[in-house]
Short mmCIF file of N, CA and C in Angstrom, two decimals:
data_model
loop_
_atom_site.label_atom_id
_atom_site.label_comp_id
_atom_site.label_asym_id
_atom_site.label_seq_id
_atom_site.Cartn_x
_atom_site.Cartn_y
_atom_site.Cartn_z
N LYS R 1239 101.94 78.91 111.85
CA LYS R 1239 100.77 79.20 112.65
C LYS R 1239 101.07 78.77 114.08
N LEU R 1240 100.87 79.68 114.99
CA LEU R 1240 101.03 79.40 116.41
C LEU R 1240 99.65 79.50 117.04
N THR R 1241 99.23 78.44 117.75
CA THR R 1241 97.93 78.42 118.41
C THR R 1241 98.14 78.44 119.91
N VAL R 1242 97.46 79.37 120.58
CA VAL R 1242 97.53 79.46 122.04
C VAL R 1242 96.12 79.26 122.58
N HIS R 1243 95.97 78.26 123.43
CA HIS R 1243 94.67 78.01 124.05
C HIS R 1243 94.88 78.03 125.56
N GLU R 1244 94.20 78.96 126.23
CA GLU R 1244 94.31 79.09 127.68
C GLU R 1244 92.99 78.68 128.31
N THR R 1245 93.09 77.88 129.37
CA THR R 1245 91.89 77.44 130.07
C THR R 1245 92.11 77.64 131.57
N ALA R 1246 91.16 78.28 132.19
CA ALA R 1246 91.13 78.43 133.66
C ALA R 1246 89.66 78.32 134.02
N ALA R 1247 89.07 79.36 134.57
CA ALA R 1247 87.63 79.34 134.82
C ALA R 1247 86.87 79.44 133.51
N GLY R 1248 87.50 80.02 132.52
CA GLY R 1248 86.95 80.12 131.17
C GLY R 1248 88.04 79.70 130.20
N SER R 1249 87.86 80.02 128.96
CA SER R 1249 88.90 79.68 128.01
C SER R 1249 89.07 80.80 126.99
N SER R 1250 90.22 80.81 126.38
CA SER R 1250 90.51 81.79 125.35
C SER R 1250 91.45 81.14 124.35
N THR R 1251 91.27 81.47 123.10
CA THR R 1251 92.11 80.94 122.04
C THR R 1251 92.56 82.09 121.17
N CYS R 1252 93.81 82.06 120.77
CA CYS R 1252 94.29 83.04 119.81
C CYS R 1252 95.28 82.35 118.88
N PHE R 1253 95.44 82.92 117.73
CA PHE R 1253 96.33 82.39 116.71
C PHE R 1253 97.30 83.49 116.31
N LYS R 1254 98.49 83.12 115.93
CA LYS R 1254 99.46 84.05 115.39
C LYS R 1254 100.08 83.40 114.17
N TYR R 1255 100.01 84.08 113.06
CA TYR R 1255 100.56 83.57 111.81
C TYR R 1255 101.82 84.35 111.48
N TYR R 1256 102.85 83.65 111.07
CA TYR R 1256 104.10 84.27 110.66
C TYR R 1256 104.30 83.99 109.18
N HIS R 1257 104.78 85.00 108.47
CA HIS R 1257 104.94 84.88 107.02
C HIS R 1257 106.35 85.30 106.62
N ILE R 1258 106.93 84.51 105.77
CA ILE R 1258 108.24 84.81 105.22
C ILE R 1258 108.10 84.86 103.70
N ASP R 1259 108.54 85.96 103.11
CA ASP R 1259 108.56 86.07 101.65
C ASP R 1259 109.73 85.22 101.16
N LYS R 1260 109.43 84.13 100.47
CA LYS R 1260 110.48 83.21 100.04
C LYS R 1260 111.44 83.84 99.03
N ARG R 1261 110.98 84.87 98.35
CA ARG R 1261 111.85 85.53 97.37
C ARG R 1261 112.92 86.38 98.06
N THR R 1262 112.53 87.04 99.16
CA THR R 1262 113.45 87.96 99.83
C THR R 1262 113.99 87.44 101.15
N GLY R 1263 113.29 86.46 101.74
CA GLY R 1263 113.68 85.96 103.05
C GLY R 1263 113.23 86.87 104.19
N GLU R 1264 112.49 87.91 103.87
CA GLU R 1264 112.03 88.88 104.86
C GLU R 1264 110.67 88.49 105.42
N SER R 1265 110.42 88.90 106.65
CA SER R 1265 109.12 88.71 107.28
C SER R 1265 108.11 89.66 106.63
N VAL R 1266 106.89 89.18 106.46
CA VAL R 1266 105.82 89.99 105.85
C VAL R 1266 104.71 90.14 106.88
N ILE R 1267 104.27 91.38 107.08
CA ILE R 1267 103.13 91.64 107.96
C ILE R 1267 101.96 92.12 107.12
N PHE R 1268 100.79 92.17 107.72
CA PHE R 1268 99.57 92.55 107.01
C PHE R 1268 99.73 93.88 106.28
N GLY R 1269 100.31 94.86 106.93
CA GLY R 1269 100.48 96.17 106.32
C GLY R 1269 101.33 96.15 105.06
N ASP R 1270 102.20 95.16 104.92
CA ASP R 1270 103.06 95.05 103.73
C ASP R 1270 102.29 94.63 102.48
N LEU R 1271 101.08 94.11 102.66
CA LEU R 1271 100.31 93.59 101.53
C LEU R 1271 99.74 94.68 100.64
N PHE R 1272 99.69 95.93 101.13
CA PHE R 1272 98.98 97.00 100.43
C PHE R 1272 99.91 98.08 99.92
N ALA R 1273 99.54 98.63 98.76
CA ALA R 1273 100.27 99.76 98.22
C ALA R 1273 99.94 101.03 99.02
N ASP R 1274 98.70 101.11 99.50
CA ASP R 1274 98.28 102.24 100.33
C ASP R 1274 97.19 101.77 101.28
N ASN R 1275 96.73 102.66 102.15
CA ASN R 1275 95.75 102.29 103.18
C ASN R 1275 94.32 102.12 102.67
N SER R 1276 94.04 102.52 101.44
CA SER R 1276 92.67 102.41 100.94
C SER R 1276 92.20 100.96 100.87
N GLY R 1277 93.13 100.03 100.74
CA GLY R 1277 92.77 98.62 100.69
C GLY R 1277 92.10 98.13 101.96
N ARG R 1278 92.48 98.69 103.08
CA ARG R 1278 91.87 98.28 104.36
C ARG R 1278 90.38 98.60 104.38
N ASP R 1279 90.01 99.73 103.82
CA ASP R 1279 88.59 100.11 103.79
C ASP R 1279 87.79 99.10 102.97
N LEU R 1280 88.31 98.69 101.82
CA LEU R 1280 87.61 97.72 100.98
C LEU R 1280 87.53 96.35 101.66
N LEU R 1281 88.62 95.94 102.32
CA LEU R 1281 88.59 94.66 103.05
C LEU R 1281 87.59 94.72 104.20
N ALA R 1282 87.59 95.82 104.93
CA ALA R 1282 86.65 95.97 106.05
C ALA R 1282 85.21 95.94 105.54
N GLU R 1283 84.96 96.58 104.40
CA GLU R 1283 83.62 96.57 103.80
C GLU R 1283 83.20 95.14 103.45
N GLU R 1284 84.12 94.36 102.88
CA GLU R 1284 83.82 92.97 102.53
C GLU R 1284 83.59 92.13 103.78
N ILE R 1285 84.37 92.34 104.81
CA ILE R 1285 84.19 91.58 106.05
C ILE R 1285 82.86 91.94 106.70
N ARG R 1286 82.50 93.22 106.72
CA ARG R 1286 81.19 93.63 107.26
C ARG R 1286 80.06 92.99 106.46
N ARG R 1287 80.22 92.92 105.13
CA ARG R 1287 79.20 92.27 104.29
C ARG R 1287 79.04 90.81 104.69
N GLN R 1288 80.16 90.11 104.88
CA GLN R 1288 80.10 88.70 105.27
C GLN R 1288 79.51 88.54 106.67
N MET R 1289 79.83 89.45 107.58
CA MET R 1289 79.26 89.39 108.93
C MET R 1289 77.74 89.51 108.87
N ARG R 1290 77.25 90.50 108.12
CA ARG R 1290 75.81 90.69 108.00
C ARG R 1290 75.14 89.46 107.36
N GLU R 1291 75.79 88.89 106.36
CA GLU R 1291 75.26 87.70 105.70
C GLU R 1291 75.16 86.53 106.68
N ARG R 1292 76.19 86.33 107.49
CA ARG R 1292 76.17 85.24 108.47
C ARG R 1292 75.07 85.46 109.51
N MET R 1293 74.89 86.71 109.94
CA MET R 1293 73.84 86.99 110.92
C MET R 1293 72.45 86.80 110.32
N LYS R 1294 72.31 87.09 109.04
CA LYS R 1294 71.03 86.89 108.35
C LYS R 1294 70.71 85.40 108.22
N GLU R 1295 71.74 84.59 107.95
CA GLU R 1295 71.55 83.16 107.76
C GLU R 1295 71.38 82.40 109.08
N ASP R 1296 71.95 82.94 110.16
CA ASP R 1296 71.93 82.24 111.45
C ASP R 1296 71.53 83.23 112.54
N GLU R 1297 70.35 83.05 113.11
CA GLU R 1297 69.85 83.99 114.11
C GLU R 1297 70.71 84.01 115.38
N ASN R 1298 71.54 83.00 115.59
CA ASN R 1298 72.42 82.97 116.76
C ASN R 1298 73.77 83.63 116.53
N ALA R 1299 74.05 83.98 115.28
CA ALA R 1299 75.32 84.64 114.96
C ALA R 1299 75.24 86.12 115.31
N VAL R 1300 76.27 86.61 115.97
CA VAL R 1300 76.34 88.02 116.36
C VAL R 1300 77.75 88.54 116.09
N PHE R 1301 77.82 89.67 115.42
CA PHE R 1301 79.09 90.38 115.24
C PHE R 1301 78.85 91.82 115.67
N TRP R 1302 79.88 92.44 116.18
CA TRP R 1302 79.75 93.82 116.65
C TRP R 1302 79.85 94.78 115.48
N LEU R 1303 78.69 95.15 114.95
CA LEU R 1303 78.62 96.06 113.81
C LEU R 1303 77.88 97.35 114.13
N ASP R 1304 76.79 97.27 114.81
CA ASP R 1304 75.93 98.43 115.04
C ASP R 1304 75.73 98.68 116.54
N GLU R 1305 76.80 98.57 117.29
CA GLU R 1305 76.74 98.75 118.74
C GLU R 1305 76.64 100.24 119.09
N PRO R 1306 75.97 100.56 120.19
CA PRO R 1306 75.91 101.96 120.63
C PRO R 1306 77.30 102.55 120.89
N ASP R 1307 78.23 101.72 121.39
CA ASP R 1307 79.60 102.16 121.60
C ASP R 1307 80.34 101.99 120.28
N SER R 1308 80.55 103.09 119.57
CA SER R 1308 81.14 103.02 118.24
C SER R 1308 82.55 102.42 118.25
N GLY R 1309 83.23 102.43 119.39
CA GLY R 1309 84.56 101.84 119.49
C GLY R 1309 84.54 100.33 119.33
N MET R 1310 83.37 99.72 119.51
CA MET R 1310 83.26 98.27 119.35
C MET R 1310 82.84 97.86 117.95
N ASN R 1311 82.39 98.80 117.15
CA ASN R 1311 81.91 98.48 115.81
C ASN R 1311 83.08 98.16 114.88
N PHE R 1312 82.97 97.01 114.20
CA PHE R 1312 84.04 96.60 113.30
C PHE R 1312 84.20 97.61 112.18
N GLY R 1313 85.45 97.95 111.91
CA GLY R 1313 85.76 98.87 110.82
C GLY R 1313 87.20 98.68 110.38
N ALA R 1314 87.63 99.50 109.45
CA ALA R 1314 88.98 99.39 108.90
C ALA R 1314 90.05 99.55 109.96
N ASP R 1315 89.74 100.30 111.04
CA ASP R 1315 90.72 100.49 112.11
C ASP R 1315 91.02 99.18 112.85
N PHE R 1316 90.17 98.17 112.71
CA PHE R 1316 90.42 96.86 113.30
C PHE R 1316 91.52 96.12 112.52
N LEU R 1317 91.75 96.53 111.30
CA LEU R 1317 92.74 95.87 110.45
C LEU R 1317 94.08 96.60 110.56
N ALA R 1318 94.77 96.40 111.67
CA ALA R 1318 96.04 97.06 111.94
C ALA R 1318 97.17 96.43 111.12
N ASN R 1319 98.34 97.06 111.13
CA ASN R 1319 99.48 96.55 110.38
C ASN R 1319 99.84 95.12 110.74
N HIS R 1320 99.59 94.71 111.98
CA HIS R 1320 99.95 93.37 112.42
C HIS R 1320 98.74 92.44 112.51
N GLN R 1321 97.68 92.75 111.78
CA GLN R 1321 96.50 91.88 111.73
C GLN R 1321 96.91 90.50 111.26
N ASN R 1322 96.37 89.47 111.89
CA ASN R 1322 96.62 88.11 111.44
C ASN R 1322 96.01 87.90 110.05
N PHE R 1323 96.67 87.12 109.25
CA PHE R 1323 96.16 86.74 107.93
C PHE R 1323 96.91 85.50 107.48
N TYR R 1324 96.34 84.85 106.50
CA TYR R 1324 97.05 83.78 105.80
C TYR R 1324 96.40 83.60 104.44
N PHE R 1325 97.09 82.86 103.59
CA PHE R 1325 96.53 82.54 102.28
C PHE R 1325 96.12 81.08 102.29
N SER R 1326 94.90 80.81 101.84
CA SER R 1326 94.40 79.43 101.79
C SER R 1326 95.17 78.65 100.74
N SER R 1327 94.94 77.36 100.70
CA SER R 1327 95.62 76.51 99.71
C SER R 1327 95.27 76.89 98.28
N THR R 1328 94.15 77.62 98.11
CA THR R 1328 93.75 78.06 96.77
C THR R 1328 94.20 79.50 96.50
N GLY R 1329 94.95 80.09 97.43
CA GLY R 1329 95.48 81.43 97.22
C GLY R 1329 94.60 82.57 97.68
N GLU R 1330 93.48 82.26 98.33
CA GLU R 1330 92.58 83.32 98.80
C GLU R 1330 93.08 83.86 100.14
N LEU R 1331 92.97 85.17 100.31
CA LEU R 1331 93.34 85.82 101.56
C LEU R 1331 92.29 85.50 102.61
N VAL R 1332 92.74 85.03 103.78
CA VAL R 1332 91.85 84.73 104.90
C VAL R 1332 92.26 85.62 106.06
N ILE R 1333 91.28 86.28 106.66
CA ILE R 1333 91.54 87.16 107.79
C ILE R 1333 90.83 86.58 109.01
N PRO R 1334 91.61 85.99 109.93
CA PRO R 1334 91.03 85.42 111.16
C PRO R 1334 91.09 86.44 112.30
N PHE R 1335 90.17 86.30 113.23
CA PHE R 1335 90.15 87.14 114.42
C PHE R 1335 90.17 86.26 115.65
N ASP R 1336 90.78 86.76 116.70
CA ASP R 1336 90.79 86.04 117.96
C ASP R 1336 89.41 86.07 118.59
N LYS R 1337 89.19 85.15 119.48
CA LYS R 1337 87.95 85.09 120.26
C LYS R 1337 87.77 86.44 120.96
N TYR R 1338 86.57 86.96 120.94
CA TYR R 1338 86.17 88.23 121.54
C TYR R 1338 86.59 89.48 120.76
N ALA R 1339 87.34 89.35 119.68
CA ALA R 1339 87.83 90.53 118.96
C ALA R 1339 86.73 91.25 118.19
N VAL R 1340 85.84 90.50 117.52
CA VAL R 1340 84.82 91.11 116.68
C VAL R 1340 83.42 90.58 116.98
N ALA R 1341 83.34 89.69 117.97
CA ALA R 1341 82.07 89.03 118.30
C ALA R 1341 82.14 88.50 119.72
N PRO R 1342 80.97 88.16 120.29
CA PRO R 1342 80.98 87.53 121.62
C PRO R 1342 81.76 86.22 121.59
N GLY R 1343 82.23 85.80 122.75
CA GLY R 1343 83.07 84.61 122.86
C GLY R 1343 82.48 83.35 122.30
N TYR R 1344 81.15 83.20 122.38
CA TYR R 1344 80.55 81.96 121.87
C TYR R 1344 80.68 81.82 120.36
N MET R 1345 81.07 82.89 119.68
CA MET R 1345 81.28 82.84 118.23
C MET R 1345 82.66 82.26 117.90
N GLY R 1346 83.48 82.03 118.93
CA GLY R 1346 84.79 81.44 118.70
C GLY R 1346 85.75 82.41 118.03
N CYS R 1347 86.55 81.88 117.13
CA CYS R 1347 87.56 82.67 116.40
C CYS R 1347 87.12 82.77 114.94
N PRO R 1348 86.28 83.75 114.63
CA PRO R 1348 85.77 83.83 113.26
C PRO R 1348 86.85 84.23 112.26
N SER R 1349 86.72 83.70 111.06
CA SER R 1349 87.63 84.10 109.98
C SER R 1349 86.80 84.39 108.74
N PHE R 1350 87.39 85.19 107.87
CA PHE R 1350 86.69 85.64 106.68
C PHE R 1350 87.60 85.46 105.47
N THR R 1351 87.08 84.75 104.47
CA THR R 1351 87.82 84.51 103.24
C THR R 1351 87.44 85.60 102.26
N ILE R 1352 88.45 86.30 101.79
CA ILE R 1352 88.22 87.44 100.90
C ILE R 1352 88.27 86.95 99.46
N PRO R 1353 87.21 87.21 98.69
CA PRO R 1353 87.19 86.72 97.31
C PRO R 1353 88.24 87.41 96.43
N PRO R 1354 88.73 86.70 95.43
CA PRO R 1354 89.78 87.24 94.55
C PRO R 1354 89.41 88.58 93.91
N GLU R 1355 88.14 88.78 93.60
CA GLU R 1355 87.76 90.05 92.96
C GLU R 1355 87.98 91.25 93.89
N VAL R 1356 88.03 91.01 95.18
CA VAL R 1356 88.34 92.09 96.13
C VAL R 1356 89.85 92.21 96.30
N THR R 1357 90.52 91.07 96.52
CA THR R 1357 91.96 91.14 96.78
C THR R 1357 92.73 91.68 95.57
N GLU R 1358 92.26 91.38 94.37
CA GLU R 1358 92.94 91.89 93.17
C GLU R 1358 92.94 93.42 93.14
N ARG R 1359 91.96 94.03 93.79
CA ARG R 1359 91.84 95.49 93.81
C ARG R 1359 92.68 96.14 94.90
N VAL R 1360 93.07 95.37 95.94
CA VAL R 1360 93.69 96.02 97.09
C VAL R 1360 95.12 95.56 97.40
N LEU R 1361 95.48 94.34 97.00
CA LEU R 1361 96.81 93.83 97.33
C LEU R 1361 97.85 94.25 96.30
N LYS R 1362 99.09 94.36 96.76
CA LYS R 1362 100.19 94.57 95.83
C LYS R 1362 100.22 93.39 94.87
N ALA R 1363 100.66 93.62 93.66
CA ALA R 1363 100.65 92.59 92.62
C ALA R 1363 101.35 91.31 93.05
N GLU R 1364 102.45 91.42 93.78
CA GLU R 1364 103.19 90.21 94.17
C GLU R 1364 102.45 89.34 95.15
N TYR R 1365 101.34 89.84 95.74
CA TYR R 1365 100.58 89.03 96.70
C TYR R 1365 99.21 88.60 96.18
N THR R 1366 98.85 88.94 94.96
CA THR R 1366 97.54 88.57 94.45
C THR R 1366 97.47 87.16 93.91
N ALA R 1367 98.58 86.53 93.64
CA ALA R 1367 98.57 85.18 93.08
C ALA R 1367 99.41 84.24 93.93
N VAL R 1368 99.29 84.36 95.24
CA VAL R 1368 100.06 83.50 96.14
C VAL R 1368 99.42 82.12 96.13
N PRO R 1369 100.17 81.07 95.73
CA PRO R 1369 99.60 79.73 95.70
C PRO R 1369 99.55 79.10 97.08
#
């Protein structure tokens, strides 16, 4: 994990995660996790669900979901081949976003933990049980 924090008149934080498949020694990117692109749609749907839930629970939480400018609305196209991700200590897929990527800056760097029942449906078998 590489953390970059820039401060001038304002501040910005971003993270970059690097992954090495210990079996092959090869670098793994987000796009490598899926057998096909349909998995991105299911992950985006789960992330949108979590965004709506957070906004419902906290009136100060805002995510760009229903903006008039459709280019700002979170969707599967936000989950590019080089999307940041990591696996938690319990093996759950976590998808973090940089500040300003999916929400106003005051929301910081939001991340979303994808439940196993979703990842089991979308990830290649070799990535569903990562400890």
